[in-house]
XYZ file of N, CA and C in Angstrom:
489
model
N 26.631 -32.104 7.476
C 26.004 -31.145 8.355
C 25.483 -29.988 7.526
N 24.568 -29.509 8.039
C 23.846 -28.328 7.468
C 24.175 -27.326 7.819
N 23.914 -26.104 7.369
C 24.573 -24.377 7.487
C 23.846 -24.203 8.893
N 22.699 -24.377 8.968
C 21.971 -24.341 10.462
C 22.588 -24.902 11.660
N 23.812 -26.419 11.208
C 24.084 -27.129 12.775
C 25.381 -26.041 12.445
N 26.092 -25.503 11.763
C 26.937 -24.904 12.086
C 27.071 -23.445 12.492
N 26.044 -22.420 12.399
C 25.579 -21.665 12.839
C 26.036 -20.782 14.629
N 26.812 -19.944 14.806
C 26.969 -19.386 16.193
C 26.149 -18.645 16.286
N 25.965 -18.612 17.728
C 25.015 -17.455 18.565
C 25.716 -16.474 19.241
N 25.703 -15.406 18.895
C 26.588 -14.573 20.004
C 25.925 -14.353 20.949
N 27.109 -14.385 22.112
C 26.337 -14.057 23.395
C 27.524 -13.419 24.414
N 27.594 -13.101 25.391
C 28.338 -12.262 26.644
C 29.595 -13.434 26.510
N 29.099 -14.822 26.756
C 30.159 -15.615 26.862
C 31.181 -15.470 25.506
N 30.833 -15.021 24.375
C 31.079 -15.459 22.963
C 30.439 -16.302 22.083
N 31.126 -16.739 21.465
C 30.418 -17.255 20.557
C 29.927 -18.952 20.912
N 28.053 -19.156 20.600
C 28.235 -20.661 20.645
C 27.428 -21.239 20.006
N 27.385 -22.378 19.858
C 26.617 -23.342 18.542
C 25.210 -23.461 19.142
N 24.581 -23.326 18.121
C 23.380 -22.978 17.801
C 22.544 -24.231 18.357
N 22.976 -25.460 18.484
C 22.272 -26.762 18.751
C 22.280 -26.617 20.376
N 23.152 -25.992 21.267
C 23.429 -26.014 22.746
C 21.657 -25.412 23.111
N 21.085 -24.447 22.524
C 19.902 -24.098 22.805
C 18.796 -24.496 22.016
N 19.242 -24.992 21.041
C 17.700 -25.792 20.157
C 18.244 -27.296 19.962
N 16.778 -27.932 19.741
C 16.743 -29.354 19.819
C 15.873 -29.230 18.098
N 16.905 -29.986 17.270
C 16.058 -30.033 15.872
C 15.813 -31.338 15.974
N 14.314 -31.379 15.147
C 13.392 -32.706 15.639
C 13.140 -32.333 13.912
N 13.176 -33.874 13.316
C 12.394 -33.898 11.850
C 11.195 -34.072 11.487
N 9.824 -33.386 10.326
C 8.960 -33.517 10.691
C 8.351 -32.797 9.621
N 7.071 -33.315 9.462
C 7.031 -33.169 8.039
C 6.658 -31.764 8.082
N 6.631 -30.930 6.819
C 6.214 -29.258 6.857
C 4.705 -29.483 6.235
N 4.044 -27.979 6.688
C 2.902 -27.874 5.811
C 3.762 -27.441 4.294
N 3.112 -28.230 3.247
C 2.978 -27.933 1.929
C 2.208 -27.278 1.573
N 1.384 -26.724 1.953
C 0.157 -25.711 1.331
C -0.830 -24.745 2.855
N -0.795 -24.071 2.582
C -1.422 -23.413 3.789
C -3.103 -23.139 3.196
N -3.956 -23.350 3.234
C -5.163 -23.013 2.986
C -6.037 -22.270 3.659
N -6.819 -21.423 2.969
C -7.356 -20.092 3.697
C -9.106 -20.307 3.224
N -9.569 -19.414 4.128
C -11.447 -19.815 3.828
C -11.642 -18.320 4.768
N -12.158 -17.811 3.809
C -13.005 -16.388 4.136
C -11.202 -15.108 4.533
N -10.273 -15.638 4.207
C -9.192 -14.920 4.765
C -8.431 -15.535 5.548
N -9.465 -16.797 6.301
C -8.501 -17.059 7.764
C -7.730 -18.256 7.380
N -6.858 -18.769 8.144
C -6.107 -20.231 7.651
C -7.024 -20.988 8.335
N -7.170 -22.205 7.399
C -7.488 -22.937 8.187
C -7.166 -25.021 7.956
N -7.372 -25.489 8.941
C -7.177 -27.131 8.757
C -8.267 -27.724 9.351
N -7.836 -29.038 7.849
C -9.752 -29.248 8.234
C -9.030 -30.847 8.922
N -9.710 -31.520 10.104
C -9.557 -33.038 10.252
C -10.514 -33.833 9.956
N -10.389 -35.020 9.354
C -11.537 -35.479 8.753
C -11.028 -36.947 9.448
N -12.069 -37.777 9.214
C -12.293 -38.951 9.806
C -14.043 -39.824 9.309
N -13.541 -41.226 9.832
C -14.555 -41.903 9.660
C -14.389 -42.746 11.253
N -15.934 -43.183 11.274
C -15.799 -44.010 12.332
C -15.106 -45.388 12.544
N -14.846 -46.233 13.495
C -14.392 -47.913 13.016
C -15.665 -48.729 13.089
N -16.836 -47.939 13.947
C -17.736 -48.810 14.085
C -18.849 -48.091 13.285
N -19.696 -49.039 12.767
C -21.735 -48.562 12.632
C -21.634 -47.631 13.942
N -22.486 -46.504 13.528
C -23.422 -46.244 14.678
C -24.161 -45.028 14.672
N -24.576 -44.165 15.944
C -24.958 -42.595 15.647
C -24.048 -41.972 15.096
N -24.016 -40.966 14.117
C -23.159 -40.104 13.470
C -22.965 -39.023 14.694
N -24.426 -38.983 15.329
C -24.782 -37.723 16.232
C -23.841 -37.869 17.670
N -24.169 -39.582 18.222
C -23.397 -39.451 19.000
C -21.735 -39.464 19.284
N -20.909 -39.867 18.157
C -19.695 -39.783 17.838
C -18.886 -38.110 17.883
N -20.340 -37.304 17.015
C -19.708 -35.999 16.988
C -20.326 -35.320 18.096
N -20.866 -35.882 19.276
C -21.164 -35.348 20.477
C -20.180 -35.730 21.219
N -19.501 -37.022 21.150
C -18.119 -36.852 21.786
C -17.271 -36.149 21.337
N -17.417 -35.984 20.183
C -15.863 -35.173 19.928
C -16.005 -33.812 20.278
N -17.673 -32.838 20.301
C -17.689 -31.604 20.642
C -17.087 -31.852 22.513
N -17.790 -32.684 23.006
C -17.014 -32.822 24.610
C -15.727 -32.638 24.489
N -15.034 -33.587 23.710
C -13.675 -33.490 23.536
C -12.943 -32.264 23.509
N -13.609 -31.529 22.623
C -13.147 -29.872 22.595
C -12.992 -29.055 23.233
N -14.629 -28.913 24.106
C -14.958 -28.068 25.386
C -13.762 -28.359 26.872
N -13.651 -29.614 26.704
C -12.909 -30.312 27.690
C -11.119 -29.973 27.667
N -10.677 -29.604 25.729
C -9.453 -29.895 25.793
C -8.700 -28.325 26.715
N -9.570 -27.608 26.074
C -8.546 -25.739 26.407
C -8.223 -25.327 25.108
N -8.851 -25.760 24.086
C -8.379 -24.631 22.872
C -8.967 -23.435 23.094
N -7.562 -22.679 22.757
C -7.792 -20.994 22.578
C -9.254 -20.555 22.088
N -9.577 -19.227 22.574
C -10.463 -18.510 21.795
C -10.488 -18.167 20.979
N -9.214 -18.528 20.291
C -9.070 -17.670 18.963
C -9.438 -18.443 17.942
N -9.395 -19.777 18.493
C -9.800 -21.041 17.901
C -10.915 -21.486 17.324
N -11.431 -21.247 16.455
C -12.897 -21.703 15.951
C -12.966 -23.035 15.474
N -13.857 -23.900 15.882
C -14.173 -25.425 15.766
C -15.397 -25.854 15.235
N -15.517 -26.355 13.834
C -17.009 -26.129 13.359
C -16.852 -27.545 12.682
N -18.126 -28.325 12.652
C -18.381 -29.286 12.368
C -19.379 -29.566 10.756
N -18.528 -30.257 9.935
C -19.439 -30.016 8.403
C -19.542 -31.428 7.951
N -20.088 -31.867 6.961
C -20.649 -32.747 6.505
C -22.150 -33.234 6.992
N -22.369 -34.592 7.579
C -23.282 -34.915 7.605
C -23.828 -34.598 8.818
N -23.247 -33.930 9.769
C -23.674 -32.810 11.192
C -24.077 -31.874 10.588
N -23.833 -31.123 9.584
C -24.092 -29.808 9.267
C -25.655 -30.299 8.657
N -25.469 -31.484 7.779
C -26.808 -31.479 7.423
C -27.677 -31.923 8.100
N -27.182 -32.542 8.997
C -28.695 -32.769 10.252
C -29.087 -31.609 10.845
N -28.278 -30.249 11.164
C -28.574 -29.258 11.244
C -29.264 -28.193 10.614
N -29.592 -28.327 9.650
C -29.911 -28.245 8.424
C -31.530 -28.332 8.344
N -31.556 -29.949 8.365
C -32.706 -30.596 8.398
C -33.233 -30.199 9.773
N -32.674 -29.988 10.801
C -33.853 -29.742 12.089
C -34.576 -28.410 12.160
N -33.097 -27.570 11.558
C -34.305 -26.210 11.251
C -35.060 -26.517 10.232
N -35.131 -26.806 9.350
C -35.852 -26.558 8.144
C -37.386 -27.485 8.658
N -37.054 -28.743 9.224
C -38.656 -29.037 9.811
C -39.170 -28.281 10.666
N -38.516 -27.403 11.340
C -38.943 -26.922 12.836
C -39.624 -26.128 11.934
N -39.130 -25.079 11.312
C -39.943 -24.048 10.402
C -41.150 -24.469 9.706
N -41.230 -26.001 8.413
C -42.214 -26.391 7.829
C -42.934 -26.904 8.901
N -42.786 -27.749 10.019
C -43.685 -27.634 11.439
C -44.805 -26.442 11.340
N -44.063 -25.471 11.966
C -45.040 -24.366 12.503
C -45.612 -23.762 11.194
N -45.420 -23.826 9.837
C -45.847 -23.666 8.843
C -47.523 -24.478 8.555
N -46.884 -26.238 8.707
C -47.831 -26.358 8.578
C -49.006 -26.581 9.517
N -48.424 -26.240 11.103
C -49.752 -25.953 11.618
C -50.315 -24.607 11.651
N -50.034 -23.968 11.254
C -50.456 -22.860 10.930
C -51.516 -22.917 9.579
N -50.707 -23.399 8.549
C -51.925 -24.040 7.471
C -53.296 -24.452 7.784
N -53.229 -25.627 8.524
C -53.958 -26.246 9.467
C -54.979 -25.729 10.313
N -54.049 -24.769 10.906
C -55.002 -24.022 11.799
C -56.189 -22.985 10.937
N -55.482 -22.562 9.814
C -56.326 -21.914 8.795
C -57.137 -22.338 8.237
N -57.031 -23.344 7.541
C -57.814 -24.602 6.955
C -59.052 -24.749 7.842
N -58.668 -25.199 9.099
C -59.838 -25.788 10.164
C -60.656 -24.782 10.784
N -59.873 -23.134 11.032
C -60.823 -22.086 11.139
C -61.953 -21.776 9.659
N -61.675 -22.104 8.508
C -62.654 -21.799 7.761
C -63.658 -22.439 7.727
N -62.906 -24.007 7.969
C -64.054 -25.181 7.825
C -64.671 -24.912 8.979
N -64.754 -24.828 10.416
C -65.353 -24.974 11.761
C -65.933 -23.729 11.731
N -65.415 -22.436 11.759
C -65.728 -21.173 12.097
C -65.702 -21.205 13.704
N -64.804 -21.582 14.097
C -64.897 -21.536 15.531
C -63.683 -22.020 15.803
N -63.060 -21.203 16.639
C -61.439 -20.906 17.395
C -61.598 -21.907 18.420
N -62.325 -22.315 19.038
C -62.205 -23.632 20.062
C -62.158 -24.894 19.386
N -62.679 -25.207 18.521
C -62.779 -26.478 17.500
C -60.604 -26.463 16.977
N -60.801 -24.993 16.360
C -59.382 -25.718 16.122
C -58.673 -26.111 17.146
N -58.238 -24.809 18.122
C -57.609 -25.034 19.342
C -57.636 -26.345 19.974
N -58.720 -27.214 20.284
C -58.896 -28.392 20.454
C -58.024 -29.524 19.086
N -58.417 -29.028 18.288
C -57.649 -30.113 17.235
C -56.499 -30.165 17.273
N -55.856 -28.677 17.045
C -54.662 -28.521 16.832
C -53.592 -29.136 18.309
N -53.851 -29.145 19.324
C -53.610 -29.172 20.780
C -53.542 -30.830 20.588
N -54.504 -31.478 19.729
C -54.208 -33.147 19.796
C -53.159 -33.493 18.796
N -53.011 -32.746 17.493
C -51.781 -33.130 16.886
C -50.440 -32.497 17.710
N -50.122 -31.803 18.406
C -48.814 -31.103 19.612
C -49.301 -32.646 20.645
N -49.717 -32.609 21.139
C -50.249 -33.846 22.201
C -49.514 -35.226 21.620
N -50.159 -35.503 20.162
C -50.298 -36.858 19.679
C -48.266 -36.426 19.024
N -47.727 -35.634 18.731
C -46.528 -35.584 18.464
C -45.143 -35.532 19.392
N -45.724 -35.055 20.589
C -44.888 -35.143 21.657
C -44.760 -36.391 21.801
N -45.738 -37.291 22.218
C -46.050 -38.341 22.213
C -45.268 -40.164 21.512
N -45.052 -39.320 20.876
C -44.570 -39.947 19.374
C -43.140 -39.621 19.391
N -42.587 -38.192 19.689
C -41.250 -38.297 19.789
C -40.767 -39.003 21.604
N -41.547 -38.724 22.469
C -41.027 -39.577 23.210
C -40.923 -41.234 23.058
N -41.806 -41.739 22.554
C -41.942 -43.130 21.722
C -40.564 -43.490 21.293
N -40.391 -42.691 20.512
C -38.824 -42.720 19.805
C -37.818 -42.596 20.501
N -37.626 -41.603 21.705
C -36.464 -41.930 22.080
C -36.078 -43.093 22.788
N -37.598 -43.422 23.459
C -37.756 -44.428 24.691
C -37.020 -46.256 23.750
N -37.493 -46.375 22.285
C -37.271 -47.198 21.606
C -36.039 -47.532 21.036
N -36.234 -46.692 20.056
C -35.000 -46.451 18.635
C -33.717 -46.351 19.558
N -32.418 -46.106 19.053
C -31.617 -45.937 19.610
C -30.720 -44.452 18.053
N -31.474 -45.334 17.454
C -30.766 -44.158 16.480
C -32.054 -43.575 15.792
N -32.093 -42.653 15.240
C -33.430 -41.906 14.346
C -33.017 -40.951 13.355
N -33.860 -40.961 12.211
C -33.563 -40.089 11.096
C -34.326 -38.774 11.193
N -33.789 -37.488 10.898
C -34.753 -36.650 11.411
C -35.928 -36.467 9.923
N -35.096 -36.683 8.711
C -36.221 -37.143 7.834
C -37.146 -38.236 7.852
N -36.679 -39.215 8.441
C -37.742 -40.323 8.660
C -38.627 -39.713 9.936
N -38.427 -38.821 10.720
C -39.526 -38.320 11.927
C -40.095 -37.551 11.165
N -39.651 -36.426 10.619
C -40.514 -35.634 9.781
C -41.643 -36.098 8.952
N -41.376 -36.978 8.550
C -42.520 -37.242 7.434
C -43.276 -38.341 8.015
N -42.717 -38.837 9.198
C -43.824 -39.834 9.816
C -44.752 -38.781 10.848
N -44.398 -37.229 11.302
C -44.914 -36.378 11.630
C -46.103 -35.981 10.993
N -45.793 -35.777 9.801
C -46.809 -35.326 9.063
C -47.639 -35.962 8.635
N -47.008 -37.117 8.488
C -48.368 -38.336 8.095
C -49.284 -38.065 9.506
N -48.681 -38.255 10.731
C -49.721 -38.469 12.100
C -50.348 -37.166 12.079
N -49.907 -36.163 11.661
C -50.713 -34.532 11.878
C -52.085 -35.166 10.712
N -51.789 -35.176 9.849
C -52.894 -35.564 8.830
C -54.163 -36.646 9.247
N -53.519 -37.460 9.867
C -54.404 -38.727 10.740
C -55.108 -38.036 11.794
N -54.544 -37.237 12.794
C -55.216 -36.838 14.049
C -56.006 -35.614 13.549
N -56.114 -34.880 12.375
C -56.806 -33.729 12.029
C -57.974 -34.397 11.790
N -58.073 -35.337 10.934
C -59.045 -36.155 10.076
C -59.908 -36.562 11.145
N -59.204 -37.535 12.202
C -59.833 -37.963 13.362
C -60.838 -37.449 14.319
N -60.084 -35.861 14.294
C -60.404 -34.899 15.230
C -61.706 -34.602 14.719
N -62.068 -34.459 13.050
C -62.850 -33.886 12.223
C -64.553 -34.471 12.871
């Protein structure tokens, strides 16, 4: 027996053993506590059992979260290959409006006329909507680098076209 099961509690009645009010359960300890920016923290990691969306796996598990009742105090952040699809959607959304903006510059010098682009530019937004609905209606999974650059190839095609 250990110094802990032998242990009294004083109380009004006198004295009594320490096990009458706790239940010791064995179990492994943290060995290392790890901290990031100050705060503690634990990371869970995992792989899937099956192929599939990365996106939709970690869309169940954000449900999972919202659904369970963790505290507010609780911060829940998702890294690896979520973070970099996140990543990647801003960073096209930005080179997007970048390069129609290019575009739009480009085609105001060449045309000299704000309706010519407006018209052009309005068929590559048209011909890209288009194209991402295509995709969802099809694919079941999609790369946002493989949309991106099949984006830009079609912006380049429908400018030319438009020309």
């Amino acid at each position: 027996a250990s110094a802990i099961d032998t242990l009294r509690v004083s109380t009004p009645a006198g004295n009594v053993p320490l096990n009458l009010f706790v239940d010791r359960v064995p179990a492994p300890r943290v060995s290392q506590i790890e901290r990031l920016d100050g705060k503690r923290v634990y990371y869970v990691r995992g792989n899937a059992k099956e192929q599939g969306a990365g996106a939709a796996i970690v869309q169940d598990v954000r449900d999972w979260v919202d659904q369970a009742g963790i505290g507010s105090d609780v911060e829940v952040r998702f890294e690896g290959a979520d973070e970099d699809t996140q990543e990647a959607n801003e960073f096209f959304r930005s080179a997007a409006l970048a390069a129609l903006f290019m575009m739009a510059v480009i085609l105001l010098w060449e045309f000299n006329n704000f309706w010519q682009v407006i018209l052009t530019l309005s068929a590559v937004i048209i011909s890209t909507s288009g194209v991402l609905v295509g995709i969802q209606l099809v694919l079941p999974y999609v790369s946002i680098l493989m949309i991106g650059t099949g984006i830009v190839a079609l912006a380049g095609i429908v400018v030319n076209n438009n020309i």
